[in-house]
CSV table of C-alpha atoms and ligand atoms in Angstrom, one decimal:
chain,number,residue,atom,x,y,z
A,6,UNK,CA,-17.4,10.8,12.7
A,7,UNK,CA,-17.8,7.7,14.8
A,8,UNK,CA,-16.0,7.7,18.2
A,9,UNK,CA,-15.3,4.2,19.5
A,10,UNK,CA,-13.2,3.6,22.5
A,11,UNK,CA,-13.9,0.0,23.3
A,12,UNK,CA,-11.6,-2.8,22.2
A,13,UNK,CA,-12.9,-6.0,20.6
A,14,UNK,CA,-13.0,-9.2,22.8
A,15,UNK,CA,-10.1,-10.5,20.8
A,16,UNK,CA,-8.0,-7.4,21.3
A,17,UNK,CA,-8.7,-7.4,25.0
A,18,UNK,CA,-7.8,-11.1,25.3
A,19,UNK,CA,-4.6,-10.7,23.3
A,20,UNK,CA,-3.6,-7.7,25.3
A,21,UNK,CA,-4.2,-9.5,28.6
A,22,UNK,CA,-2.0,-12.4,27.4
A,23,UNK,CA,0.8,-10.1,26.2
A,24,UNK,CA,0.8,-8.2,29.4
A,25,UNK,CA,1.0,-11.4,31.4
A,26,UNK,CA,3.9,-12.6,29.3
A,27,UNK,CA,5.6,-9.3,29.6
A,28,UNK,CA,5.3,-9.3,33.3
A,29,UNK,CA,6.2,-12.9,34.1
A,30,UNK,CA,8.7,-13.7,31.4
A,31,UNK,CA,10.1,-10.6,29.8
A,32,UNK,CA,10.5,-8.1,32.7
A,33,UNK,CA,12.6,-10.5,34.8
A,34,UNK,CA,15.2,-10.9,32.0
A,35,UNK,CA,15.3,-7.3,30.9
A,36,UNK,CA,18.3,-6.2,32.9
A,37,UNK,CA,20.3,-9.2,31.8
A,38,UNK,CA,19.6,-8.6,28.1
A,39,UNK,CA,20.7,-5.0,28.6
A,40,UNK,CA,24.0,-6.2,30.1
A,41,UNK,CA,24.5,-8.8,27.4
A,42,UNK,CA,23.7,-6.5,24.5
A,43,UNK,CA,21.3,-9.0,23.1
A,44,UNK,CA,18.5,-11.6,23.6
A,45,UNK,CA,19.3,-15.3,23.2
A,46,UNK,CA,18.2,-16.7,19.9
A,47,UNK,CA,16.3,-19.6,21.5
A,48,UNK,CA,14.1,-17.2,23.4
A,49,UNK,CA,13.5,-15.1,20.2
A,50,UNK,CA,12.5,-18.2,18.3
A,51,UNK,CA,10.1,-19.2,21.1
A,52,UNK,CA,8.4,-15.7,20.9
A,53,UNK,CA,8.4,-15.7,17.2
A,54,UNK,CA,6.6,-19.0,17.0
A,55,UNK,CA,4.2,-17.9,19.7
A,56,UNK,CA,3.4,-14.8,17.7
A,57,UNK,CA,2.9,-16.8,14.6
A,58,UNK,CA,0.5,-19.2,16.3
A,59,UNK,CA,-1.6,-16.2,17.4
A,60,UNK,CA,-2.1,-15.3,13.8
A,61,UNK,CA,0.5,-12.8,12.8
A,62,UNK,CA,3.1,-10.5,14.3
A,63,UNK,CA,2.3,-10.1,17.9
A,64,UNK,CA,3.8,-6.7,18.2
A,65,UNK,CA,6.2,-5.8,15.4
A,66,UNK,CA,3.6,-7.3,13.1
A,67,UNK,CA,2.9,-5.7,9.9
A,68,UNK,CA,0.0,-3.4,10.9
A,69,UNK,CA,-1.2,-1.4,8.0
A,70,UNK,CA,-0.1,1.7,6.2
A,71,UNK,CA,-2.2,4.7,5.4
A,72,UNK,CA,-4.8,5.2,2.7
A,73,UNK,CA,-2.8,5.3,-0.5
A,74,UNK,CA,-1.4,1.7,-0.3
A,75,UNK,CA,-2.3,-0.5,-3.2
A,76,UNK,CA,-4.9,-3.2,-2.5
A,77,UNK,CA,-3.1,-6.1,-0.6
A,78,UNK,CA,-3.4,-9.6,-1.9
A,79,UNK,CA,-5.4,-12.3,0.0
A,80,UNK,CA,-2.1,-13.8,1.2
A,81,UNK,CA,-0.9,-10.4,2.4
A,82,UNK,CA,-4.2,-9.8,4.2
A,83,UNK,CA,-3.8,-13.1,6.1
A,84,UNK,CA,-0.4,-12.0,7.3
A,85,UNK,CA,-1.6,-8.8,8.8
A,86,UNK,CA,-3.2,-7.7,12.0
A,87,UNK,CA,-4.9,-4.3,12.4
A,88,UNK,CA,-2.6,-1.4,13.2
A,89,UNK,CA,-4.6,-0.8,16.4
A,90,UNK,CA,-3.8,-4.3,17.7
A,91,UNK,CA,-0.2,-3.7,16.8
A,92,UNK,CA,0.1,-0.6,18.9
A,93,UNK,CA,-1.7,-2.2,21.8
A,94,UNK,CA,0.7,-5.1,21.7
A,95,UNK,CA,3.7,-2.8,21.3
A,96,UNK,CA,2.9,-0.8,24.4
A,97,UNK,CA,2.3,-4.0,26.4
A,98,UNK,CA,5.6,-5.6,25.3
A,99,UNK,CA,7.7,-2.4,25.6
A,100,UNK,CA,6.3,-2.2,29.2
A,101,UNK,CA,8.2,-5.5,29.7
A,102,UNK,CA,11.3,-4.6,27.6
A,103,UNK,CA,11.5,-2.3,24.6
A,104,UNK,CA,14.9,-3.7,23.5
A,105,UNK,CA,13.4,-7.1,23.0
A,106,UNK,CA,10.7,-5.7,20.7
A,107,UNK,CA,13.3,-4.3,18.4
A,108,UNK,CA,15.1,-7.7,18.3
A,109,UNK,CA,12.1,-9.8,17.3
A,110,UNK,CA,12.5,-11.7,14.1
A,111,UNK,CA,10.4,-10.7,11.2
A,112,UNK,CA,10.3,-8.0,8.5
A,113,UNK,CA,10.4,-5.3,11.2
A,114,UNK,CA,10.8,-1.8,9.8
A,115,UNK,CA,11.7,-3.2,6.4
A,116,UNK,CA,8.1,-4.6,6.0
A,117,UNK,CA,6.2,-1.3,5.5
A,118,UNK,CA,8.1,-0.1,2.4
A,119,UNK,CA,7.9,-3.5,0.8
A,120,UNK,CA,4.2,-3.6,1.5
A,121,UNK,CA,3.6,0.0,0.4
A,122,UNK,CA,5.6,0.0,-2.8
A,123,UNK,CA,6.6,-3.5,-3.8
A,124,UNK,CA,5.1,-5.3,-6.8
A,125,UNK,CA,3.0,-8.4,-6.0
A,126,UNK,CA,6.0,-10.6,-6.9
A,127,UNK,CA,8.3,-8.6,-4.6
A,128,UNK,CA,6.0,-8.8,-1.7
A,129,UNK,CA,5.7,-12.5,-2.0
A,130,UNK,CA,9.4,-13.0,-2.5
A,131,UNK,CA,10.6,-10.8,0.3
A,132,UNK,CA,7.9,-11.2,2.9
A,133,UNK,CA,7.4,-14.9,2.6
A,134,UNK,CA,10.9,-15.5,4.0
A,135,UNK,CA,9.4,-14.7,7.4
A,136,UNK,CA,6.6,-17.2,7.1
A,137,UNK,CA,8.4,-20.1,8.9
A,138,UNK,CA,10.2,-19.2,12.1
A,139,UNK,CA,10.8,-22.7,13.3
A,140,UNK,CA,14.2,-22.9,11.7
A,141,UNK,CA,16.7,-20.2,11.1
A,142,UNK,CA,15.7,-16.8,12.5
A,143,UNK,CA,15.3,-14.0,9.9
A,144,UNK,CA,15.0,-10.3,10.1
A,145,UNK,CA,14.3,-7.5,7.6
A,146,UNK,CA,15.6,-3.9,8.1
A,147,UNK,CA,15.2,-0.4,6.9
A,148,UNK,CA,18.3,1.6,5.9
A,149,UNK,CA,17.6,5.2,5.2
A,150,UNK,CA,19.9,7.2,7.6
A,151,UNK,CA,23.4,8.2,6.6
A,152,UNK,CA,26.2,10.2,8.2
A,153,UNK,CA,24.9,13.8,7.4
A,154,UNK,CA,21.4,12.7,6.4
A,155,UNK,CA,19.2,11.7,9.4
A,156,UNK,CA,16.4,14.3,9.8
A,157,UNK,CA,17.2,15.6,6.3
A,158,UNK,CA,15.9,12.5,4.6
A,159,UNK,CA,15.9,14.2,1.2
A,160,UNK,CA,19.7,14.8,1.6
A,161,UNK,CA,20.8,11.2,1.2
A,162,UNK,CA,24.0,10.7,-0.8
A,163,UNK,CA,24.2,6.9,-1.3
A,164,UNK,CA,24.3,6.6,-5.1
A,165,UNK,CA,22.7,4.2,-7.5
A,166,UNK,CA,23.3,3.8,-11.2
A,167,UNK,CA,21.9,1.3,-13.7
A,168,UNK,CA,24.4,-1.1,-15.2
A,169,UNK,CA,22.9,-3.7,-17.5
A,170,UNK,CA,20.4,-5.7,-15.5
A,171,UNK,CA,21.8,-4.5,-12.2
A,172,UNK,CA,22.0,-1.4,-10.1
A,173,UNK,CA,25.3,-0.4,-8.6
A,174,UNK,CA,25.1,1.2,-5.1
A,175,UNK,CA,27.8,3.1,-3.3
A,176,UNK,CA,27.6,4.7,0.2
A,177,UNK,CA,27.2,4.2,3.9
A,178,UNK,CA,24.2,3.8,6.1
A,179,UNK,CA,24.3,4.3,9.9
A,180,UNK,CA,22.3,3.4,13.0
A,181,UNK,CA,20.4,0.6,11.2
A,182,UNK,CA,18.3,-1.5,13.6
A,183,UNK,CA,18.9,-5.2,12.8
A,184,UNK,CA,20.8,-4.2,9.7
A,185,UNK,CA,23.7,-6.6,10.3
A,186,UNK,CA,21.6,-9.7,10.9
A,187,UNK,CA,18.9,-8.9,8.3
A,188,UNK,CA,18.2,-11.3,5.4
A,189,UNK,CA,17.6,-8.1,3.5
A,190,UNK,CA,17.7,-4.3,4.0
A,191,UNK,CA,15.5,-1.8,2.2
A,192,UNK,CA,18.2,0.6,1.2
A,193,UNK,CA,17.4,4.1,-0.1
A,194,UNK,CA,19.8,5.7,-2.6
A,195,UNK,CA,19.7,8.5,-5.2
A,196,UNK,CA,20.3,8.6,-8.9
A,197,UNK,CA,21.3,12.2,-8.6
A,198,UNK,CA,21.4,14.3,-5.4
A,199,UNK,CA,20.6,17.4,-7.4
A,200,UNK,CA,17.1,15.9,-8.1
A,201,UNK,CA,16.3,15.9,-4.4
A,202,UNK,CA,13.4,13.6,-3.6
A,203,UNK,CA,12.6,12.8,-7.2
A,204,UNK,CA,16.0,11.1,-7.5
A,205,UNK,CA,15.4,8.6,-4.7
A,206,UNK,CA,15.1,4.8,-5.3
A,207,UNK,CA,14.4,2.1,-2.7
A,208,UNK,CA,16.1,-1.3,-3.2
A,209,UNK,CA,15.9,-4.6,-1.3
A,210,UNK,CA,19.5,-5.5,-0.8
A,211,UNK,CA,19.9,-9.1,0.2
A,212,UNK,CA,22.5,-10.5,2.6
A,213,UNK,CA,25.5,-11.8,0.6
A,214,UNK,CA,25.0,-9.4,-2.3
A,215,UNK,CA,28.5,-8.6,-3.6
A,216,UNK,CA,29.7,-5.2,-2.3
A,217,UNK,CA,27.5,-5.2,0.7
A,218,UNK,CA,29.1,-5.4,4.1
A,219,UNK,CA,28.5,-4.6,7.8
A,220,UNK,CA,30.6,-1.9,9.4
A,221,UNK,CA,30.7,-1.2,13.2
A,222,UNK,CA,28.0,-2.2,15.7
A,223,UNK,CA,27.1,0.7,17.9
A,224,UNK,CA,27.6,0.7,21.7
A,225,UNK,CA,24.5,2.6,22.7
A,226,UNK,CA,23.3,4.3,25.9
A,227,UNK,CA,19.9,2.6,25.8
A,228,UNK,CA,18.0,-0.1,24.1
A,229,UNK,CA,21.3,-2.1,24.4
A,230,UNK,CA,19.6,-5.4,23.7
A,231,UNK,CA,18.8,-4.2,20.2
A,232,UNK,CA,21.6,-4.3,17.6
A,233,UNK,CA,22.3,-1.1,15.6
A,234,UNK,CA,24.7,-1.4,12.7
A,235,UNK,CA,26.6,0.6,10.1
A,236,UNK,CA,26.2,-0.8,6.6
A,237,UNK,CA,28.7,-0.3,3.7
A,238,UNK,CA,27.9,-0.4,0.0
A,239,UNK,CA,30.9,-0.6,-2.3
A,240,UNK,CA,30.0,-1.1,-5.9
A,241,UNK,CA,27.2,-3.2,-4.5
A,242,UNK,CA,25.5,-4.9,-7.4
A,243,UNK,CA,21.7,-5.3,-6.8
A,244,UNK,CA,19.6,-7.1,-9.4
A,245,UNK,CA,17.1,-4.8,-11.2
A,246,UNK,CA,14.2,-7.0,-9.9
A,247,UNK,CA,15.1,-5.7,-6.4
A,248,UNK,CA,14.2,-2.1,-7.2
A,249,UNK,CA,11.0,-1.7,-5.1
A,250,UNK,CA,8.0,-1.1,-7.4
A,251,UNK,CA,10.1,-1.4,-10.5
A,252,UNK,CA,11.3,1.5,-12.6
A,253,UNK,CA,7.8,2.7,-13.6
A,254,UNK,CA,7.1,3.6,-10.0
A,255,UNK,CA,9.8,6.3,-10.0
A,256,UNK,CA,8.5,8.8,-12.6
A,257,UNK,CA,7.5,11.1,-9.7
A,258,UNK,CA,8.7,11.4,-6.1
A,259,UNK,CA,7.9,7.8,-5.5
A,260,UNK,CA,11.1,6.7,-3.8
A,261,UNK,CA,10.9,9.5,-1.2
A,262,UNK,CA,7.2,8.7,-0.8
A,263,UNK,CA,8.1,5.1,0.0
A,264,UNK,CA,10.2,6.4,2.9
A,265,UNK,CA,7.4,8.7,4.1
A,266,UNK,CA,4.6,6.1,3.9
A,267,UNK,CA,6.7,3.8,6.0
A,268,UNK,CA,6.7,6.5,8.8
A,269,UNK,CA,2.9,6.7,8.7
A,270,UNK,CA,2.8,3.1,9.7
A,271,UNK,CA,5.8,2.9,12.1
A,272,UNK,CA,5.4,6.2,14.0
A,273,UNK,CA,2.3,5.1,15.9
A,274,UNK,CA,4.0,1.8,16.7
A,275,UNK,CA,7.1,3.6,18.0
A,276,UNK,CA,4.9,6.0,19.9
A,277,UNK,CA,3.2,3.0,21.6
A,278,UNK,CA,6.6,1.6,22.5
A,279,UNK,CA,7.5,4.9,24.1
A,280,UNK,CA,4.2,4.8,26.1
A,281,UNK,CA,5.1,1.3,27.3
A,282,UNK,CA,8.4,2.5,28.8
A,283,UNK,CA,6.7,5.7,30.1
A,284,UNK,CA,3.9,3.7,31.8
A,285,UNK,CA,6.4,1.3,33.3
A,286,UNK,CA,8.3,4.3,34.9
A,287,UNK,CA,5.0,6.0,36.0
A,288,UNK,CA,3.7,2.8,37.7
A,289,UNK,CA,7.0,2.3,39.4
A,290,UNK,CA,6.9,5.9,40.8
A,291,UNK,CA,3.2,5.5,41.9
A,292,UNK,CA,4.1,2.3,43.7
A,293,UNK,CA,7.1,3.9,45.3
A,294,UNK,CA,5.1,6.9,46.5
A,295,UNK,CA,2.4,4.6,48.0
A,296,UNK,CA,5.0,2.7,49.9
A,297,UNK,CA,7.3,5.4,51.0
A,298,UNK,CA,5.6,8.7,51.1
A,299,UNK,CA,2.0,8.3,52.3
A,300,UNK,CA,2.7,7.5,55.9
A,301,UNK,CA,6.2,8.9,56.4
A,302,UNK,CA,6.3,12.3,54.8
A,303,UNK,CA,4.5,15.6,55.3
A,304,UNK,CA,1.2,16.2,53.6
A,305,UNK,CA,2.3,19.3,51.5
A,306,UNK,CA,5.2,17.3,50.1
A,307,UNK,CA,2.9,14.4,49.3
A,308,UNK,CA,0.4,16.7,47.6
A,309,UNK,CA,3.1,18.2,45.4
A,310,UNK,CA,4.3,14.8,44.4
A,311,UNK,CA,0.7,13.6,43.7
A,312,UNK,CA,0.2,16.6,41.5
A,313,UNK,CA,3.4,15.7,39.5
A,314,UNK,CA,2.2,12.1,39.1
A,315,UNK,CA,-1.2,13.3,38.0
A,316,UNK,CA,0.4,15.5,35.3
A,317,UNK,CA,2.5,12.5,34.0
A,318,UNK,CA,-0.6,10.3,34.0
A,319,UNK,CA,-2.7,12.6,31.9
A,320,UNK,CA,0.1,13.3,29.4
A,321,UNK,CA,0.6,9.6,28.9
A,322,UNK,CA,-3.2,9.0,28.5
A,323,UNK,CA,-3.5,11.9,26.0
A,324,UNK,CA,-0.6,10.6,24.0
A,325,UNK,CA,-2.2,7.1,24.1
A,326,UNK,CA,-5.5,8.3,22.7
A,327,UNK,CA,-3.7,10.1,19.9
A,328,UNK,CA,-1.7,7.0,19.1
A,329,UNK,CA,-4.8,4.8,19.0
A,330,UNK,CA,-6.4,7.3,16.7
A,331,UNK,CA,-3.5,7.4,14.3
A,332,UNK,CA,-3.5,3.6,14.2
A,333,UNK,CA,-7.3,3.5,13.8
A,334,UNK,CA,-7.2,5.9,10.8
A,335,UNK,CA,-4.7,3.5,9.2
A,336,UNK,CA,-7.1,0.6,9.8
A,337,UNK,CA,-9.9,2.6,8.1
A,338,UNK,CA,-7.7,3.1,5.1
A,339,UNK,CA,-7.5,6.9,5.8
A,340,UNK,CA,-4.4,9.1,5.6
A,341,UNK,CA,-2.8,9.5,8.9
A,342,UNK,CA,0.5,11.3,8.3
A,343,UNK,CA,-0.3,14.3,10.6
A,344,UNK,CA,-1.7,12.1,13.3
A,345,UNK,CA,1.2,9.7,13.1
A,346,UNK,CA,3.6,12.7,13.7
A,347,UNK,CA,1.4,14.0,16.4
A,348,UNK,CA,1.3,10.8,18.4
A,349,UNK,CA,5.1,10.3,17.9
A,350,UNK,CA,5.8,13.8,19.2
A,351,UNK,CA,3.4,13.5,22.1
A,352,UNK,CA,4.3,10.0,23.2
A,353,UNK,CA,8.1,10.6,23.1
A,354,UNK,CA,7.7,13.8,25.1
A,355,UNK,CA,5.3,12.3,27.6
A,356,UNK,CA,7.3,9.2,28.2
A,357,UNK,CA,10.6,11.0,28.6
A,358,UNK,CA,8.9,13.3,31.1
A,359,UNK,CA,7.5,10.2,32.9
A,360,UNK,CA,11.0,8.7,33.2
A,361,UNK,CA,12.5,12.0,34.4
A,362,UNK,CA,9.7,12.5,37.0
A,363,UNK,CA,9.9,8.9,38.2
A,364,UNK,CA,13.7,9.2,38.8
A,365,UNK,CA,13.3,12.5,40.6
A,366,UNK,CA,10.4,11.3,42.7
A,367,UNK,CA,12.0,8.0,43.7
A,368,UNK,CA,15.4,9.7,44.3
A,369,UNK,CA,18.7,7.8,44.6
A,370,UNK,CA,17.2,5.2,46.8
A,371,UNK,CA,14.4,4.3,44.5
A,372,UNK,CA,16.4,4.4,41.2
A,373,UNK,CA,19.4,2.4,42.0
A,374,UNK,CA,18.6,-0.4,44.4
A,375,UNK,CA,16.6,-3.5,43.4
A,376,UNK,CA,13.8,-2.8,41.0
A,377,UNK,CA,15.1,0.7,40.7
A,378,UNK,CA,17.7,-0.6,38.3
A,379,UNK,CA,14.9,-1.0,35.8
A,380,UNK,CA,14.0,2.7,36.3
A,381,UNK,CA,17.6,3.6,35.5
A,382,UNK,CA,17.4,1.4,32.4
A,383,UNK,CA,14.1,2.9,31.2
A,384,UNK,CA,15.7,6.4,31.7
A,385,UNK,CA,18.5,5.3,29.3
A,386,UNK,CA,16.1,3.5,26.9
A,387,UNK,CA,13.5,6.3,26.5
A,388,UNK,CA,15.6,9.1,25.0
A,389,UNK,CA,15.9,7.5,21.6
A,390,UNK,CA,12.1,7.6,21.2
A,391,UNK,CA,12.4,11.3,20.6
A,392,UNK,CA,15.2,10.7,18.0
A,393,UNK,CA,14.5,7.7,15.7
A,394,UNK,CA,11.7,7.7,13.2
A,395,UNK,CA,12.1,11.5,13.2
A,396,UNK,CA,13.1,13.6,16.1
A,397,UNK,CA,10.5,15.7,18.1
A,398,UNK,CA,11.5,18.8,16.2
A,399,UNK,CA,10.9,17.0,12.9
A,400,UNK,CA,7.5,15.8,14.0
A,401,UNK,CA,6.5,19.3,14.8
A,402,UNK,CA,7.6,20.5,11.4
A,403,UNK,CA,5.6,17.7,9.7
A,404,UNK,CA,2.5,18.7,11.7
A,405,UNK,CA,3.0,22.4,11.0
A,406,UNK,CA,3.4,21.7,7.2
A,407,UNK,CA,0.1,19.8,7.3
A,408,UNK,CA,-1.6,22.6,9.2
A,409,UNK,CA,-0.1,25.4,7.1
A,410,UNK,CA,0.5,23.8,3.6
A,411,UNK,CA,1.0,27.2,2.0
A,412,UNK,CA,3.9,28.2,4.2
A,413,UNK,CA,7.0,27.3,2.2
A,414,UNK,CA,9.7,28.4,4.5
A,415,UNK,CA,10.2,25.2,6.7
B,602,FAD,C1,19.0,3.3,18.3
B,602,FAD,C2,18.7,3.9,17.0
B,602,FAD,C3,18.1,3.1,16.0
B,602,FAD,C4,17.9,3.6,14.7
B,602,FAD,N1,17.4,2.8,13.7
B,602,FAD,C5,17.3,3.2,12.4
B,602,FAD,C6,16.9,2.4,11.4
B,602,FAD,O1,16.6,1.2,11.6
B,602,FAD,N2,16.9,2.8,10.1
B,602,FAD,C7,17.3,4.1,9.8
B,602,FAD,O2,17.3,4.5,8.6
B,602,FAD,N3,17.7,5.0,10.8
B,602,FAD,C8,17.7,4.6,12.1
B,602,FAD,N4,18.1,5.4,13.1
B,602,FAD,C9,18.5,6.8,12.8
B,602,FAD,C10,17.5,7.9,13.2
B,602,FAD,O3,16.4,7.8,12.4
B,602,FAD,C11,18.2,9.2,13.2
B,602,FAD,O4,19.2,9.3,14.2
B,602,FAD,C12,17.2,10.4,13.3
B,602,FAD,O5,16.5,10.5,12.1
B,602,FAD,C13,18.0,11.7,13.6
B,602,FAD,O6,19.0,11.9,12.7
B,602,FAD,P1,20.4,12.4,13.1
B,602,FAD,O7,20.8,11.4,14.2
B,602,FAD,O8,21.3,12.4,11.9
B,602,FAD,O9,20.2,13.8,13.8
B,602,FAD,P2,20.2,15.2,13.0
B,602,FAD,O10,19.2,15.1,11.8
B,602,FAD,O11,21.6,15.6,12.7
B,602,FAD,O12,19.5,16.1,14.1
B,602,FAD,C14,20.3,16.7,15.1
B,602,FAD,C15,19.4,17.7,15.8
B,602,FAD,O13,18.9,18.8,14.9
B,602,FAD,C16,17.5,18.9,14.9
B,602,FAD,N5,17.1,19.2,13.6
B,602,FAD,C17,17.4,18.6,12.4
B,602,FAD,N6,16.8,19.2,11.4
B,602,FAD,C18,16.0,20.2,11.9
B,602,FAD,C19,15.2,21.2,11.3
B,602,FAD,N7,15.0,21.3,10.0
B,602,FAD,N8,14.6,22.1,12.2
B,602,FAD,C20,14.8,22.0,13.5
B,602,FAD,N9,15.6,21.1,14.1
B,602,FAD,C21,16.2,20.2,13.3
B,602,FAD,C22,17.0,17.5,15.3
B,602,FAD,O14,15.7,17.5,15.8
B,602,FAD,C23,18.1,17.1,16.3
B,602,FAD,O15,17.7,17.6,17.6
B,602,FAD,C24,18.3,5.0,14.4
B,602,FAD,C25,18.9,5.8,15.4
B,602,FAD,C26,19.1,5.3,16.7
B,602,FAD,C27,19.7,6.2,17.7
């Protein structure tokens, strides 16, 4: 096994640029976007065009999925950047503002299932809508969760039945990031709940499809700049060409596998975003301690606080290395399901701990006044990183299943 910790010159340069942008442009607007529940479209367009000029998605770029993806086309390869670059950018941007990251135009979480399971025609048709960001902004989204089926992905109830050259979908999806504004949502449905995973199908449901509508927009505790929507499918007629991978792809558990492959790509990215928030809180606390504690407070108290900060620092660093490895494995075309879950579980936990410790160390004074408002926001933003893309408990189950494949009782 080769162990390589150094980044390429290009990765280092891009990272420095993203960090500078996050610090000087993003961070100063972060609280305002949180209050406004959104980011102005002009600003999003500016960022999207900048990302494009840098040769692909800056942060929510496609990345790659793990080993069993079909060989991508030359067009598709051009559109991508390595998963490792994506996680580096995601951490740097989330350090500036994590909500912004989720708002960025592009295929977003909808991209990985199209890339993993779409036919060449579907990939071209659905992904090329994001090629030009100079005009109307466009988003893709990923609609799996339903009331009663979040962690239990296999338990989805949204139904689909074939009717001539269409599929008819009925059900509700909830908590869908960018679902309301998306040009299309990848919607998961089942031909028969009794079939479990084998009954799952994944469809690209385009905006304006008859029977598709948007329900409520959530008023969330954190990541308030990002829009989270309920989607309603009432006799929604989806053309048969929008069944991802076509009917031949579903002779086995393919539909469910599409959902799972998506997680292998997105979990390292979500882990990196959590690390961005965790690092922001950690650095805030370190700066606060340097300024307020070193001279004024007693040595034993300072030593205890330094020890707490050291613990946070090493947990973040350990989670970062695990995240990089999960992304690196994807770049090598190797399976990374276990590592993707490991980094998601570690990063979510480490970043939540970083925010809690920072709030406690800075106290009321350091977490409410001035820059401390950001700390309060990060504290609200971070919790969901241990919920979406699979909760911490679910990651631990995935890891345990990989470690103990013969144990059937999970
Ligand atoms: C801001 C936000 C954005 C989101 N964006 C999207 C999106 O774009 N697309 C999408 O499809 N979904 C999205 N989600 C949904 C998210 O993926 C789910 O909330 C998540 O999977 C958890 O599901 P749940 O909320 O139904 O909780 P539940 O599954 O009901 O879990 C409740 C608790 O039970 C625990 N639990 C569940 N099963 C087990 C088990 N077997 N063993 C031990 N403990 C268990 C969980 O860990 C959790 O602590 C989003 C959610 C949020 C909050």
